[in-house]
mmCIF file of C-alpha atoms in Angstrom:
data_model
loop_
_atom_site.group_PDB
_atom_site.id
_atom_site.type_symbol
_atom_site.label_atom_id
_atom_site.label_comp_id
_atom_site.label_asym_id
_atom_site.label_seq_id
_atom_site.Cartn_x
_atom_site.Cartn_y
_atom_site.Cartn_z
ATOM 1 C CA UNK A 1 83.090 77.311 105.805
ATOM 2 C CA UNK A 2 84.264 79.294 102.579
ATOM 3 C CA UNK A 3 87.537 78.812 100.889
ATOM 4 C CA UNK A 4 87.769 82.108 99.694
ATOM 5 C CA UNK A 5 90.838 83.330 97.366
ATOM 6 C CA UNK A 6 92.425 86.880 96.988
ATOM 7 C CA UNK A 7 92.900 88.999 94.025
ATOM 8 C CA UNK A 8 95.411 92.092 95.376
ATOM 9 C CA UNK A 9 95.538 94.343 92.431
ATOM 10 C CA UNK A 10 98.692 97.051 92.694
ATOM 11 C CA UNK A 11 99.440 98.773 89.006
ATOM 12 C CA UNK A 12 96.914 97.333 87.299
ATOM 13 C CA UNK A 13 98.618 93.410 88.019
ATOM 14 C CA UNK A 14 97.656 91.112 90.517
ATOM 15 C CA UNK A 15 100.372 91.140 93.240
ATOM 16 C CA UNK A 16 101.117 89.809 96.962
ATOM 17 C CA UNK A 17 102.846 91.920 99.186
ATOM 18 C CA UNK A 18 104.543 90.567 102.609
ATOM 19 C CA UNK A 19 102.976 91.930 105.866
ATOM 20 C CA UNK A 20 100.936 94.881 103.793
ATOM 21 C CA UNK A 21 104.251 95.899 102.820
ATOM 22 C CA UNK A 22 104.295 98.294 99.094
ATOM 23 C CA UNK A 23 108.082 97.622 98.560
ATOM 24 C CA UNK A 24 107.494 93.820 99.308
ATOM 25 C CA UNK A 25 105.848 92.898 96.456
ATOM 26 C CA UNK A 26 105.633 89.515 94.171
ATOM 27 C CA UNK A 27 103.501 90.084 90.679
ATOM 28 C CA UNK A 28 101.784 87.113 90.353
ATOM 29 C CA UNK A 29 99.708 87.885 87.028
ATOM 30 C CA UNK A 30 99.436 90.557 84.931
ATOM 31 C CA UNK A 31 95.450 90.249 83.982
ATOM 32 C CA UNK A 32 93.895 90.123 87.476
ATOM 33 C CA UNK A 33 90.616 89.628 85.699
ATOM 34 C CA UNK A 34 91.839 86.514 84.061
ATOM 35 C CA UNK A 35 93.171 85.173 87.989
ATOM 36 C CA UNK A 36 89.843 86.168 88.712
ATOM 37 C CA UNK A 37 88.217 83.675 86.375
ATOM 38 C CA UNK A 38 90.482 81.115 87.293
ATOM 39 C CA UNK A 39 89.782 81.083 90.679
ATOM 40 C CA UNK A 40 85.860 81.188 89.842
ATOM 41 C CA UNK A 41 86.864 77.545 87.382
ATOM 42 C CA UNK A 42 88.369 75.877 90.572
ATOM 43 C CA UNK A 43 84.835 76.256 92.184
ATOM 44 C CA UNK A 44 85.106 79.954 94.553
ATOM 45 C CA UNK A 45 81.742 80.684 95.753
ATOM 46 C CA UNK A 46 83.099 84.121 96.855
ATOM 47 C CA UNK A 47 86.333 85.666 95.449
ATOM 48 C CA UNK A 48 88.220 88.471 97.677
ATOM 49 C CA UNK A 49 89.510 91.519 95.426
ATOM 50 C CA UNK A 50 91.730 94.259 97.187
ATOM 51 C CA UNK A 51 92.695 97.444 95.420
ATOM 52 C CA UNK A 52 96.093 97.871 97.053
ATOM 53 C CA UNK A 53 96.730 101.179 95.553
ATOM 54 C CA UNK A 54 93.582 102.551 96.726
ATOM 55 C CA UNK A 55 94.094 101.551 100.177
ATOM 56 C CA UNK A 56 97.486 102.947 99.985
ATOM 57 C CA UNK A 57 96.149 106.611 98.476
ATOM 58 C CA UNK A 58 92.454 106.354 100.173
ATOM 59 C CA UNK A 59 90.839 106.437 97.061
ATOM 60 C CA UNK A 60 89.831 104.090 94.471
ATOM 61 C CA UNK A 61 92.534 103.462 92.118
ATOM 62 C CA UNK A 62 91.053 100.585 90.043
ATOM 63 C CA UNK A 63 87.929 100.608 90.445
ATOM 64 C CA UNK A 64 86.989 100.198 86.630
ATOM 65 C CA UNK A 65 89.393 96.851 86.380
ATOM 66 C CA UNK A 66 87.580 95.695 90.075
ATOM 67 C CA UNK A 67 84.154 96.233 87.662
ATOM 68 C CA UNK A 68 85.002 94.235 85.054
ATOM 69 C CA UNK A 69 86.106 91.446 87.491
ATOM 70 C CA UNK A 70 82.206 91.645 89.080
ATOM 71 C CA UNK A 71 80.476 92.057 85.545
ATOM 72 C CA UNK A 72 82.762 89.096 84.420
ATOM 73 C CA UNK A 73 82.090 86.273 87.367
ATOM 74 C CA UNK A 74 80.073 83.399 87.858
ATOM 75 C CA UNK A 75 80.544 84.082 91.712
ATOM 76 C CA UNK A 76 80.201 86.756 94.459
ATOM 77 C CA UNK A 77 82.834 89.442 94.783
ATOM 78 C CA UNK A 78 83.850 91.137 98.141
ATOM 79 C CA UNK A 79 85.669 94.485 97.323
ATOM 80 C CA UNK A 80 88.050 96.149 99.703
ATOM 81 C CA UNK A 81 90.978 99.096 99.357
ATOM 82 C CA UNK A 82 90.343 102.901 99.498
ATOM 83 C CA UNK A 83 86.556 102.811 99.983
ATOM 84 C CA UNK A 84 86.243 106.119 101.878
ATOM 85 C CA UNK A 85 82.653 107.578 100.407
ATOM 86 C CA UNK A 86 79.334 106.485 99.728
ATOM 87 C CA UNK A 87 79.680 107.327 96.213
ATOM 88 C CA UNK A 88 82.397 104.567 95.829
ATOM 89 C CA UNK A 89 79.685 102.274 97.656
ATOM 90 C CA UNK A 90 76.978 102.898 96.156
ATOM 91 C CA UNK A 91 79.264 102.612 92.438
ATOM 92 C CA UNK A 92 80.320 98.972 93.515
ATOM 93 C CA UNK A 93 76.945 97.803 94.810
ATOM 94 C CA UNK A 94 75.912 98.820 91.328
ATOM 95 C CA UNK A 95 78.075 97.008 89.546
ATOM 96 C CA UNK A 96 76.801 94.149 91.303
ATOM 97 C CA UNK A 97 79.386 93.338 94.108
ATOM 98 C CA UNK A 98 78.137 91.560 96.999
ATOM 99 C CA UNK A 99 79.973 93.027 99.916
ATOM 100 C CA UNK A 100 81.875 96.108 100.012
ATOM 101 C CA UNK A 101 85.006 95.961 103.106
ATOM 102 C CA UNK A 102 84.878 99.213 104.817
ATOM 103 C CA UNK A 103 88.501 99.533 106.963
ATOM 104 C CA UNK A 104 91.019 102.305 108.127
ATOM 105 C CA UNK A 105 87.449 104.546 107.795
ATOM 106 C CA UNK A 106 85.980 102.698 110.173
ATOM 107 C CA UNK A 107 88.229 103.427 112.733
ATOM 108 C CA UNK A 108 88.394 107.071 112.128
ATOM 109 C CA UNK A 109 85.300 107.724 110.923
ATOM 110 C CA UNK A 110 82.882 105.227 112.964
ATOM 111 C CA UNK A 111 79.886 107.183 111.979
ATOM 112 C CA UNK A 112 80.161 106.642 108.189
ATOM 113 C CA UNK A 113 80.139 102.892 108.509
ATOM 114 C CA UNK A 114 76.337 103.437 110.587
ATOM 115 C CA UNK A 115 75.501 105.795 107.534
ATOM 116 C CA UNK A 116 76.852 103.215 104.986
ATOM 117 C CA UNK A 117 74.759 100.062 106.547
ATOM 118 C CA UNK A 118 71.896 102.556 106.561
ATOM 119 C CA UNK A 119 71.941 103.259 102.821
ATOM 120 C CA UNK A 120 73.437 99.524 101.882
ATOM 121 C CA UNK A 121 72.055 97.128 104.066
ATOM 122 C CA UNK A 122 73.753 93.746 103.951
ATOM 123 C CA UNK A 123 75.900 94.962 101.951
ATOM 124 C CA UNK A 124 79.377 96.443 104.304
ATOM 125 C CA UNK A 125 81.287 94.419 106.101
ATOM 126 C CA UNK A 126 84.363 96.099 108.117
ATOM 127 C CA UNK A 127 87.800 94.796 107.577
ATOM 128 C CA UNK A 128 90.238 94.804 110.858
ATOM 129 C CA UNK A 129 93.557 94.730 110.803
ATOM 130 C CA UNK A 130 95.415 94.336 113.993
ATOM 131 C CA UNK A 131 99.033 93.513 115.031
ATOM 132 C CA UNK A 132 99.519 92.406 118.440
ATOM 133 C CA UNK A 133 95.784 92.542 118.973
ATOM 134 C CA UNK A 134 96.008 96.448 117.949
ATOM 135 C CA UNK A 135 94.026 97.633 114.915
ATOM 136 C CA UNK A 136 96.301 98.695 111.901
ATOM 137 C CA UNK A 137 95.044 101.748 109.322
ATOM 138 C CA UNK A 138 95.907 102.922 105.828
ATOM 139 C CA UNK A 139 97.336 99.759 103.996
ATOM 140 C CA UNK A 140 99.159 98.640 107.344
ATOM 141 C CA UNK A 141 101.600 101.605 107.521
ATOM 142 C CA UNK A 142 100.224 102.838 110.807
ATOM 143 C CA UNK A 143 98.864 100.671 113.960
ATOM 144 C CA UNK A 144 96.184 102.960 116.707
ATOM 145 C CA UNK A 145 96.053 102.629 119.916
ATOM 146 C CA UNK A 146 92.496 100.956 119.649
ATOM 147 C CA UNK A 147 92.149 97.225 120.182
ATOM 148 C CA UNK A 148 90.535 95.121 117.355
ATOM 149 C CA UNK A 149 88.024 93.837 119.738
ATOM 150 C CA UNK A 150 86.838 96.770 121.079
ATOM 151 C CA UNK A 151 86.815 98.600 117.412
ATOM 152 C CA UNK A 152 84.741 95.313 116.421
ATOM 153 C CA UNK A 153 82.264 95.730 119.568
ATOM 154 C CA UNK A 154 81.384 99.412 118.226
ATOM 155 C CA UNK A 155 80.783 98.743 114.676
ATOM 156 C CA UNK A 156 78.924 95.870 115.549
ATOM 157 C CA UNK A 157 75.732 97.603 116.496
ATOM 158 C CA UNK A 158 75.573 100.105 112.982
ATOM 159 C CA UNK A 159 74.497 96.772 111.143
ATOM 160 C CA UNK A 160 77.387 95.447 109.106
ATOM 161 C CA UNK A 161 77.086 92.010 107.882
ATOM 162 C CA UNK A 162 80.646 90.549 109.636
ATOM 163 C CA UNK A 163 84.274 91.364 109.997
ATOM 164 C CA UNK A 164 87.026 89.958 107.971
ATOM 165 C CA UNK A 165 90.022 89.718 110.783
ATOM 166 C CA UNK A 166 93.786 89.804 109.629
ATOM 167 C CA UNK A 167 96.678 89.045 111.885
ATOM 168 C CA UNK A 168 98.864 91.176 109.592
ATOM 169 C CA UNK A 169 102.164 89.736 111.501
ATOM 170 C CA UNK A 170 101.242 86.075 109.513
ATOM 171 C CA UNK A 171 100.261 87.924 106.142
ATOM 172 C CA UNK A 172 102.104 86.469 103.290
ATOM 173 C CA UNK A 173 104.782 84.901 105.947
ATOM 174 C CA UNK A 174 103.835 81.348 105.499
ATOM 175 C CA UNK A 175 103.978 80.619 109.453
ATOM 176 C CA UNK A 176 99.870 79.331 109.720
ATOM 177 C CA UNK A 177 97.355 82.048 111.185
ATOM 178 C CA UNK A 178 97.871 83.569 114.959
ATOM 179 C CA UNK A 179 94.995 80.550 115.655
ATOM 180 C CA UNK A 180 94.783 82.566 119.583
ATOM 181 C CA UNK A 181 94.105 86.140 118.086
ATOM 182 C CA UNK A 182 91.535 84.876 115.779
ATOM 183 C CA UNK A 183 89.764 82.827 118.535
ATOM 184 C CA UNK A 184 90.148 85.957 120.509
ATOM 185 C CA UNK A 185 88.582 88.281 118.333
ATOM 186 C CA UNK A 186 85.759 86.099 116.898
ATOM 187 C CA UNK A 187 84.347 85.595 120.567
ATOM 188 C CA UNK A 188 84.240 89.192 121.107
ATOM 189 C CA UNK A 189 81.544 89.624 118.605
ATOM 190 C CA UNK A 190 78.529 87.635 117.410
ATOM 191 C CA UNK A 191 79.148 88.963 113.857
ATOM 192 C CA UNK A 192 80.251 86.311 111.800
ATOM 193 C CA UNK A 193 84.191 86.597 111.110
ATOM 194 C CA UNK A 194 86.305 85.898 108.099
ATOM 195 C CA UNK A 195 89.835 85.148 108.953
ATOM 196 C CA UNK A 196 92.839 86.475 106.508
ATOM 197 C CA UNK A 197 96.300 85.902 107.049
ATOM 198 C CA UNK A 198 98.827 83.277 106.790
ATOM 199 C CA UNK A 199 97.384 80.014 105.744
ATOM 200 C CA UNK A 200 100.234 78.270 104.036
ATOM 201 C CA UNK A 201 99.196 74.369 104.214
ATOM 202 C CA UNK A 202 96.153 72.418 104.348
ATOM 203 C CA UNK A 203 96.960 71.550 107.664
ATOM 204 C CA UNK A 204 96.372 75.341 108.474
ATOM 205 C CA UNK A 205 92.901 75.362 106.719
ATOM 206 C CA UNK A 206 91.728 72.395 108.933
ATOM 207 C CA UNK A 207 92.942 74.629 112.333
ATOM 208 C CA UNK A 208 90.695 77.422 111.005
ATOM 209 C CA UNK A 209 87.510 74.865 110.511
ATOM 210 C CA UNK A 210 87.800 74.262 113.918
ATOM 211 C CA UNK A 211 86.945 78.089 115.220
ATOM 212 C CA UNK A 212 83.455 77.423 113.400
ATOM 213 C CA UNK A 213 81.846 77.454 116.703
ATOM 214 C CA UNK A 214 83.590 80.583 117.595
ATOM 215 C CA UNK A 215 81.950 82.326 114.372
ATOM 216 C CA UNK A 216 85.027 82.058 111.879
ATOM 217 C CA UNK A 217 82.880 81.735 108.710
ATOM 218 C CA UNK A 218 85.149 81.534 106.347
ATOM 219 C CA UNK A 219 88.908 82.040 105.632
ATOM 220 C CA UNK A 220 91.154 83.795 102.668
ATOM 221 C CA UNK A 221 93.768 82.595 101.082
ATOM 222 C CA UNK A 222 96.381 84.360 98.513
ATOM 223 C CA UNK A 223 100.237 83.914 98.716
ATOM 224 C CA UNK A 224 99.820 80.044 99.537
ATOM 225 C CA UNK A 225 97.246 79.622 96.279
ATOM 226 C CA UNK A 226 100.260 82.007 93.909
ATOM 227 C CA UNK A 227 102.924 79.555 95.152
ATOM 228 C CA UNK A 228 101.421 76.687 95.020
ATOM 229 C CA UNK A 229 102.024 75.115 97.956
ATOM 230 C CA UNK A 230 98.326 74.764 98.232
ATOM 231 C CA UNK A 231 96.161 73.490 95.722
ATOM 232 C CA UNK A 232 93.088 75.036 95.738
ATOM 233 C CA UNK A 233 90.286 72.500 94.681
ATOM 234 C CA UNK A 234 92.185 70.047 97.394
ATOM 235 C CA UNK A 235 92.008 72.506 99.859
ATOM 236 C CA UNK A 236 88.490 73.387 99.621
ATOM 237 C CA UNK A 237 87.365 69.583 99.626
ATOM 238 C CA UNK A 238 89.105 68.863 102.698
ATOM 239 C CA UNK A 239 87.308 72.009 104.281
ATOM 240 C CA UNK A 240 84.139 71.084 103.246
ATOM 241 C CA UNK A 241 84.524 67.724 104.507
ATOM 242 C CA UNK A 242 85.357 68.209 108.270
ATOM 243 C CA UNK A 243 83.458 71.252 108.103
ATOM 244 C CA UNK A 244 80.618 69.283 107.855
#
């Protein structure tokens, strides 16, 4: 079960922002690359980097900055935000990354993420958003009318490595992840799942080792980490040890 914590970059800083929300922000560092390293020091296998203003334009916005955070690390990078081409891909997996999160393009654009795992295998992963089990597109602002389950049930058969699952009405609220919707959408695939969204105590880290069986893989952290009302190293032992 990974521990995995999140670099949001907005502006060139690294930032959190409440519920996906641009004009609730927090600036947590200005040298993401540096929170990057620190995170890789406390013992990350795999660190989670998000280029906010990329998903909030649909293009890569700091994509040079996200490079030098790969080129720089000890550990593997996953890179979401504004991925919306294969030449963006195929740019990250040469830099080295080691999973690149595909998301409001795979709901409109399903057949891009079977040409991406064609051309990348191993290497896309599809991030789903969802309030009230609904999937939510371009940085949150707008939810579909598709479900997350059955978006996750399409994708599942172009080849992509696993789903990282947000419950975007616990991001950055501090109220523990929605533990049901999680359950909920991890049994409706056999894709391993990576849960995001409101972890705020160790207490909550130790729920989400529980939904093992149910394919949760691994979970990421970010506002709880900035504040500090987590400690990161302590969190990840305790993980490790009832995960077994």
């Amino acid at each position: 079960m990974r521990v995995i914590p999140a670099v949001d970059i907005k502006g060139g800083r690294c930032v959190r922002l409440t519920q996906g929300r641009a004009d609730q922000e927090t600036v947590y560092s200005n040298d993401p690359l540096e929170m990057a390293t620190h995170w890789d020091e406390q013992g990350a296998q795999l660190i989670h980097v998000v280029d906010l203003d990329g998903a909030f334009d649909g293009r890569p916005v700091n994509q040079d900055l996200i490079k030098s955070i790969i080129y720089n690390s000890t550990v593997d990078i996953q890179v979401g935000g504004g991925i919306r081409n294969l030449e963006t891909i195929e740019a990250y997996v040469n830099a080295g990354v080691y999973r690149v999160i595909l998301g409001t393009i795979a709901q409109q654009e399903p057949d891009f993420v079977a040409e991406a795992c064609k051309r990348f295998p191993g290497k896309i992963m599809v991030g789903i958003d969802a309030r009230d089990g609904m999937v939510a597109v371009k940085g949150w602002v707008e939810v579909s009318d598709q479900k997350a389950t059955d978006l996750a049930q399409r994708m599942e058969p172009m080849g992509v490595a696993g789903f990282i699952f947000t419950d975007i009405s616990r991001d950055g609220m501090m109220q523990g992840p929605n533990l049901d919707s999680i359950r909920t959408f991890a049994q409706a695939t056999s894709l391993p799942v990576i849960a995001s969204g409101g972890v705020s105590r160790v207490e909550d880290a130790l729920n989400l080792v529980q939904l093992k069986d149910c394919g949760v893989e691994g979970m990421i952290i970010g506002k709880a980490l900035y504040d500090k009302s987590i400690d990161y190293r302590d969190v990840l032992s305790q993980v490790q040890a009832h995960a077994g």
